[in-house]
Short mmCIF file of C-alpha atoms in Angstrom, two decimals:
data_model
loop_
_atom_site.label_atom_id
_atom_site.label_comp_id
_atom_site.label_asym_id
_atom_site.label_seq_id
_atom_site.Cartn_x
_atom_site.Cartn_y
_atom_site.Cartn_z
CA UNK A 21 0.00 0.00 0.00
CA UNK A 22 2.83 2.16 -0.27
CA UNK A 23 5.21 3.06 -3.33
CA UNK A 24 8.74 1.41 -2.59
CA UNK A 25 12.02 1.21 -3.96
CA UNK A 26 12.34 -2.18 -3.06
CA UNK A 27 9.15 -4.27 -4.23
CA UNK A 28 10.48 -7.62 -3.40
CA UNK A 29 8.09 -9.92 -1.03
CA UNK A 30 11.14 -11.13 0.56
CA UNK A 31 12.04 -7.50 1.65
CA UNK A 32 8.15 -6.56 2.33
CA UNK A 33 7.33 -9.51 4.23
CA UNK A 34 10.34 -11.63 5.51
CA UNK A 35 8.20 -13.75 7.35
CA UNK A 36 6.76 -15.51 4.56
CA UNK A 37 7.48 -18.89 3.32
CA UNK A 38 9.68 -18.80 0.18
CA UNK A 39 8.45 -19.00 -3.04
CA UNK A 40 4.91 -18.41 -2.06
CA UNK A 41 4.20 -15.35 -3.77
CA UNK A 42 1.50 -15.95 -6.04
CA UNK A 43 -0.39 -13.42 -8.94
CA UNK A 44 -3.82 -14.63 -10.64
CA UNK A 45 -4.59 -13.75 -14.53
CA UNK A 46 -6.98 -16.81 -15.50
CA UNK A 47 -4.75 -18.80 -13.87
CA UNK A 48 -1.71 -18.52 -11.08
CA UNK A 49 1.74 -17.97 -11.78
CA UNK A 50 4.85 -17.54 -9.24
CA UNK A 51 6.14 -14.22 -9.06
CA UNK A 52 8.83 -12.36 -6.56
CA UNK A 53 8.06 -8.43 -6.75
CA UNK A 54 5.04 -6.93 -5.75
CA UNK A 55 2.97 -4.16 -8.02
CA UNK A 56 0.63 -1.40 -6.26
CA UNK A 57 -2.78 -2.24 -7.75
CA UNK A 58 -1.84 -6.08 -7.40
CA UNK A 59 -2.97 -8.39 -4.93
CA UNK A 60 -1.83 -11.76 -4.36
CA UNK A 61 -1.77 -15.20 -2.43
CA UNK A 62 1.49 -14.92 0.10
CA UNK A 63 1.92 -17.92 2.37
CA UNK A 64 3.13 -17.60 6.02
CA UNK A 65 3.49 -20.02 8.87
CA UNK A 66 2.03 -17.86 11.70
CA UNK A 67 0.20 -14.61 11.98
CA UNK A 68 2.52 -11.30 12.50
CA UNK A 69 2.19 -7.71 11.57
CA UNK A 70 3.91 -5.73 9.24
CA UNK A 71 4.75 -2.28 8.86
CA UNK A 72 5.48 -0.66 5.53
CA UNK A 73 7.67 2.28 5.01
CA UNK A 74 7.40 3.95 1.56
CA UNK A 75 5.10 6.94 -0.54
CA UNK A 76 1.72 7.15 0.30
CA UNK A 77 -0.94 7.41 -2.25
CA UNK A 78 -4.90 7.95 -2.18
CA UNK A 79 -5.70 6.64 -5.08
CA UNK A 80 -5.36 3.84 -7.97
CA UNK A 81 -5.91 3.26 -11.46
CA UNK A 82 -6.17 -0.16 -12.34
CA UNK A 83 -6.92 -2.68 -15.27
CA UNK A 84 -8.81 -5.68 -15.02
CA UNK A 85 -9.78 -8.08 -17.64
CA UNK A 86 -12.80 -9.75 -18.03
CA UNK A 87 -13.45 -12.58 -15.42
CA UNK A 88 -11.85 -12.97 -11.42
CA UNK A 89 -9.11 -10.16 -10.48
CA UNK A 90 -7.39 -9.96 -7.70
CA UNK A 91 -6.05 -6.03 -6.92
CA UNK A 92 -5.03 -3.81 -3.89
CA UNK A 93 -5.92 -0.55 -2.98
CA UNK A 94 -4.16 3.13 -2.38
CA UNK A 95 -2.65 3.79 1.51
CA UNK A 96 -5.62 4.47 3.38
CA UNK A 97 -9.83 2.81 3.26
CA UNK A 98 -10.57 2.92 0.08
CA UNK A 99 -13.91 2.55 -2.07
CA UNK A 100 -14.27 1.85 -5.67
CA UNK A 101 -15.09 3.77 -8.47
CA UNK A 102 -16.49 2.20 -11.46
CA UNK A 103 -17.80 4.93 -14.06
CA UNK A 104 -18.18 1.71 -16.83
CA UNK A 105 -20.02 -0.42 -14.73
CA UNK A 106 -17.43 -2.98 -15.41
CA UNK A 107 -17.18 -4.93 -11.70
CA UNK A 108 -20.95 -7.12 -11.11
CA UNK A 109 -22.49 -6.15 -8.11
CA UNK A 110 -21.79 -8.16 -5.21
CA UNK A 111 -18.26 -9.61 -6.43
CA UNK A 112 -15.80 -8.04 -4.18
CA UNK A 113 -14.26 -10.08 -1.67
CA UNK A 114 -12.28 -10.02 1.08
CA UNK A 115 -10.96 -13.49 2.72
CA UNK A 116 -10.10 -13.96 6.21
CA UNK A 117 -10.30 -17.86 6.15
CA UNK A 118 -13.03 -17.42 3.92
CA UNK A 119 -14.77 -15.66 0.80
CA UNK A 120 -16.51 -12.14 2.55
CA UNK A 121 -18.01 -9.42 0.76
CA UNK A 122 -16.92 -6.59 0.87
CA UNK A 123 -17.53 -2.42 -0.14
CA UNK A 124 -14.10 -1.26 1.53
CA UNK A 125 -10.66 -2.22 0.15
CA UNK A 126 -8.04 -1.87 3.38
CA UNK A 127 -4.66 -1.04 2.74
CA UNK A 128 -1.90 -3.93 2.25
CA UNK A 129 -5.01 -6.54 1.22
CA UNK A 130 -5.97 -8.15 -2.07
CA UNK A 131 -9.39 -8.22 -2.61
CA UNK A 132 -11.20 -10.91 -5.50
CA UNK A 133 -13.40 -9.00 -8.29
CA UNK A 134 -15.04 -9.95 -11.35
CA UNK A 135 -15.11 -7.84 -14.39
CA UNK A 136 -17.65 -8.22 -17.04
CA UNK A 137 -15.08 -6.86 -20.06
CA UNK A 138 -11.67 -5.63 -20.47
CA UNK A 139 -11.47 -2.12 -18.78
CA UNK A 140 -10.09 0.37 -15.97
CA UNK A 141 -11.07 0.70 -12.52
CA UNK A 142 -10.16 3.15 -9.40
CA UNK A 143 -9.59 2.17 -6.09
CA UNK A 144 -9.85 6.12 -3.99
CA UNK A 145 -9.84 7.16 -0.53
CA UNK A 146 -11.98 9.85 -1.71
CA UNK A 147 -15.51 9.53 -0.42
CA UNK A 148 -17.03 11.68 -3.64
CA UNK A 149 -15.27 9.23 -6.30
CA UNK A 150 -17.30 5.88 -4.42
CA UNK A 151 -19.80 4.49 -6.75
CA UNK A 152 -23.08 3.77 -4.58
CA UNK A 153 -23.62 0.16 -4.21
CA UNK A 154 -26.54 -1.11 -6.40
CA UNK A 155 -29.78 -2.93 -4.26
CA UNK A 156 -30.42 -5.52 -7.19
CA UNK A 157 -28.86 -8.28 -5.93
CA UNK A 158 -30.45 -7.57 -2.23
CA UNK A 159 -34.18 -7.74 -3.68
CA UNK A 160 -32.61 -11.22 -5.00
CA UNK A 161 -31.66 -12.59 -1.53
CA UNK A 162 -35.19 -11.13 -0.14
CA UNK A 163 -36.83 -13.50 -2.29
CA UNK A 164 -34.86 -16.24 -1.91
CA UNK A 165 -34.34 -18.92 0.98
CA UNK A 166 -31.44 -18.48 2.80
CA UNK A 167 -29.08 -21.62 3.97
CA UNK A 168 -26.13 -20.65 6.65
CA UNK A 169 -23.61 -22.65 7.10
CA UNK A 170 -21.01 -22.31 9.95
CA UNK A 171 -17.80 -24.15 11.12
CA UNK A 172 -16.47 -24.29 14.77
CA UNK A 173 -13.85 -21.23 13.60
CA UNK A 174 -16.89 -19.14 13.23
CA UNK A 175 -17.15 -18.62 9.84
CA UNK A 176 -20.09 -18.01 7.81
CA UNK A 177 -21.15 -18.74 4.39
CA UNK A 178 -24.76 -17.65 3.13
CA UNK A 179 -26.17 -19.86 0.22
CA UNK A 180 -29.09 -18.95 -1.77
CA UNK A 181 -32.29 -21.00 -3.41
CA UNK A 182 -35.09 -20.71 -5.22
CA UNK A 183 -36.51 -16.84 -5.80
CA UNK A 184 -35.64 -16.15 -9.84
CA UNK A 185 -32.73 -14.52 -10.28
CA UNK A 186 -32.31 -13.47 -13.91
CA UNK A 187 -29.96 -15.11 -16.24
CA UNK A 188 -28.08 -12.08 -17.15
CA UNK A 189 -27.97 -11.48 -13.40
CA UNK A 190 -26.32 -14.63 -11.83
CA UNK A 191 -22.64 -13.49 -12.00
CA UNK A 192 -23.46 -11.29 -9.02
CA UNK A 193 -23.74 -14.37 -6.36
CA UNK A 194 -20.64 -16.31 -8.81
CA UNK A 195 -17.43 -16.37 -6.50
CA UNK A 196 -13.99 -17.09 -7.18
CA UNK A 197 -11.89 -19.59 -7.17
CA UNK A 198 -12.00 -21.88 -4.31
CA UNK A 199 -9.35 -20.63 -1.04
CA UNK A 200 -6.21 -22.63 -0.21
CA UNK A 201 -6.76 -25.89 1.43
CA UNK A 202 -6.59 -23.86 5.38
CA UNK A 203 -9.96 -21.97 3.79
CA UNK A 204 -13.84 -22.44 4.00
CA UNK A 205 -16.00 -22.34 1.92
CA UNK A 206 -19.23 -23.98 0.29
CA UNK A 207 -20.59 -23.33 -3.25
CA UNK A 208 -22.52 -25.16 -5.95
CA UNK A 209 -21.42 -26.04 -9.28
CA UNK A 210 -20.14 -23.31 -11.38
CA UNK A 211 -18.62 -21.72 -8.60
CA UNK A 212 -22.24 -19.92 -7.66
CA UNK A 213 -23.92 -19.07 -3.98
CA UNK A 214 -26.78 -19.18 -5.90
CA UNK A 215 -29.07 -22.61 -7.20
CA UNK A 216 -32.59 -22.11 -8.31
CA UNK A 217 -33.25 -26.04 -7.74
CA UNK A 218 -30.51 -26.79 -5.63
CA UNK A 219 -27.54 -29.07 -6.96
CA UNK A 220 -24.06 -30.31 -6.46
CA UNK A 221 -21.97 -28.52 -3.22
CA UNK A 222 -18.63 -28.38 -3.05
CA UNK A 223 -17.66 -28.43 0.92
CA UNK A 224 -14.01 -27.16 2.31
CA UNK A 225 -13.46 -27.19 5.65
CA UNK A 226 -11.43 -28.05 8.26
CA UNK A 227 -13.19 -27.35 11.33
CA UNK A 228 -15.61 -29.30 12.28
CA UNK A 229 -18.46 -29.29 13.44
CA UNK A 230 -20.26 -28.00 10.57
CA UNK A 231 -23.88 -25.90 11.91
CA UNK A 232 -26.19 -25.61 8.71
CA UNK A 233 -29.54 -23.02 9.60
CA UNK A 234 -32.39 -22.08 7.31
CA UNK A 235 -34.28 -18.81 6.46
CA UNK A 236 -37.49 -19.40 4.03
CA UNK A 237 -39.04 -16.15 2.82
CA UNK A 238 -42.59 -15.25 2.82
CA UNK A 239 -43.39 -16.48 -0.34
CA UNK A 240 -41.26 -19.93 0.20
CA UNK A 241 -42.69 -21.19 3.26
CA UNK A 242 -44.49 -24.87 1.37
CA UNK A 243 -41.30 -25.29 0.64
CA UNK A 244 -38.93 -28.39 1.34
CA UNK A 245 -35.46 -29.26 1.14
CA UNK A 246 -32.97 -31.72 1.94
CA UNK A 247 -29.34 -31.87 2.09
CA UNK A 248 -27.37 -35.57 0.75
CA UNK A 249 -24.05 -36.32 2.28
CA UNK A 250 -22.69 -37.85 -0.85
CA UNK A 251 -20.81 -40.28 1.20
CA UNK A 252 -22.92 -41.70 3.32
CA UNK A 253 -25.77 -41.02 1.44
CA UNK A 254 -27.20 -39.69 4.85
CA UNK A 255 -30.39 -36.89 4.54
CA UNK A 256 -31.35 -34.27 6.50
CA UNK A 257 -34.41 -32.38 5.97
CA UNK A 258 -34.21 -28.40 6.18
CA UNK A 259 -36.11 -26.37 8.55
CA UNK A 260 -36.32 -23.34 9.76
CA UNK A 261 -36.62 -24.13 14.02
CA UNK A 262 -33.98 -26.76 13.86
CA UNK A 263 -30.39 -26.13 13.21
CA UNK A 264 -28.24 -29.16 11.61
CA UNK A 265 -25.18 -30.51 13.33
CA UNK A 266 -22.94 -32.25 11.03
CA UNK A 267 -19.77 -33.81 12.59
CA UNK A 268 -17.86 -36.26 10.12
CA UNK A 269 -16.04 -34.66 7.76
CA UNK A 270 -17.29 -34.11 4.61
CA UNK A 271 -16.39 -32.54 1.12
CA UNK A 272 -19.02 -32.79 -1.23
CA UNK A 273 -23.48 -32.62 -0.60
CA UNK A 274 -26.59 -32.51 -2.71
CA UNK A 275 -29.40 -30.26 -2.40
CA UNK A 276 -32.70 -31.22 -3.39
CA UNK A 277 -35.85 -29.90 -3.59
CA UNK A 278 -38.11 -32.84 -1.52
CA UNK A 279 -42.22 -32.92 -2.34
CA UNK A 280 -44.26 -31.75 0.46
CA UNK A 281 -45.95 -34.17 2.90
CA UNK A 282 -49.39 -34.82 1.96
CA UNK A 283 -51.57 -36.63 4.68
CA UNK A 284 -52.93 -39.70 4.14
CA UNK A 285 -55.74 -39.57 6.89
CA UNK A 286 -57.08 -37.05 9.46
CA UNK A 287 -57.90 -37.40 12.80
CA UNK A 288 -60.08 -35.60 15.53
CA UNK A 289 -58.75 -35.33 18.79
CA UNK A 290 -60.10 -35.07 22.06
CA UNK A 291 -60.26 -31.39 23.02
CA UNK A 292 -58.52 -29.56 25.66
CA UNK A 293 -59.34 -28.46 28.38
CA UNK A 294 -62.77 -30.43 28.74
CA UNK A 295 -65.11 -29.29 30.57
CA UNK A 296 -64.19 -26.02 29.35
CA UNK A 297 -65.64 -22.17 29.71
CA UNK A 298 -65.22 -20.49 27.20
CA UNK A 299 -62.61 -21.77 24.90
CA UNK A 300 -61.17 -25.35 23.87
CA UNK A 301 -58.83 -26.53 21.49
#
């Protein structure tokens, strides 16, 4: 986050494990200096702080192509500014263990964004250059059902079905490639937080156990799904009182969309309280 004479990740950040240093453009590729505007995937063994020393700067032009980036912002909070409407909404993310979205780029961290085309980007401290955040993607999630998963680490990842999110409009819940090994994260096929009718989950984590909660909207309350270990083959039926425990490890599940329960017989019961004045049950 600062300019530098000496851009070398063995100078910046002499902690880190050698040869670690690692730059994203449709793929990743090993690198040794470090760009302003850049972010990257630096490996160390424990946590530490560093302090930079260097030119500060408030601001950042930067080119993206289309698909995931990874960049870095100026020297202080910054927001971005997107005059081309280049970036889909709800792409930016932070990780801290896992994928987090994010409006607010902090200095010295790469943050994931996807571009739609080829173009330029600023990242400014500036409050009047921040482009206001769009609420499209936000009416999605309102109509959608909402499943949480949690490890014991604490984080949180937010999956969304159902509701009718438009074609043209999925990239905004696409994320990006999946997190080093140490990460969390669960997505469906396609590298998506969002499934219409369910599907195929990828599942990476390390810290079990795994605490799965559901959210139905107004207008998805018949609903009813169930989650597939594809191990074990084990299901367990989604609801919105009861939150699922899952302790065995487990890197891949199935989401399905299960018919309603439609009763067979009915039955009268005795009513309560009896005798009664004035009201029974």
């Amino acid at each position: 986050p600062v300019e530098t004479e000496d851009s070398s990740y063995e100078s910046l950040f002499p902690t880190a494990y050698s040869g670690s240093l690692y730059s994203f453009d449709g793929g990743y590729s090993e690198v040794d200096q470090l760009e302003n505007g850049e972010g990257y995937w630096l490996r160390f063994q424990e946590s530490s702080t560093v302090e930079f020393t260097g030119g500060m700067f408030d601001e950042i032009s930067i080119s993206v192509v289309g698909g995931w980036n990874i960049v870095s912002g100026p020297s202080e909070d910054a927001s971005l500014w997107d005059p081309d409407g280049l970036v889909y909404e709800g792409t930016v993310y932070g990780f801290n263990g896992a994928y987090v979205n994010t409006d607010i780029f902090e200095p010295g961290k790469g943050y994931w964004l996807r571009s739609e085309n080829t173009g330029n980007i600023t990242l400014s401290s500036s409050s009047d250059r921040a482009k206001q955040s769009s609420s499209v993607r936000d009416r999605y999630i309102s109509q959608s059902t909402k499943i949480r998963f949690r490890n014991s680490d604490g984080k949180t990842i937010e999956l969304y079905i159902g509701g009718s999110v438009a074609a043209p409009d999925r990239p905004m819940f696409s994320v990006p490639p999946l997190p080093p090994s140490t990460g969390f994260d669960v997505r469906f096929d396609g590298d998506s937080r969002y499934g219409k009718s369910g599907g195929e989950l990828t599942v990476l984590n390390n810290a079990y156990p795994l605490r799965i909660s559901c959210a139905f909207s107004d207008n998805n309350l018949d609903e009813h799904w169930v989650l597939v270990d594809d191990q074990t083959g084990e299901e367990y039926s989604l609801s919105s009182q009861d939150e699922l425990l899952i302790a065995a490890s487990l890197s891949s599940m199935t989401l399905k969309k299960a018919p309603p329960v439609i009763p067979e017989t009915f039955t009268l019961h005795q009513n309560f309280p009896n005798p009664f004045n004035p009201i029974t049950t």
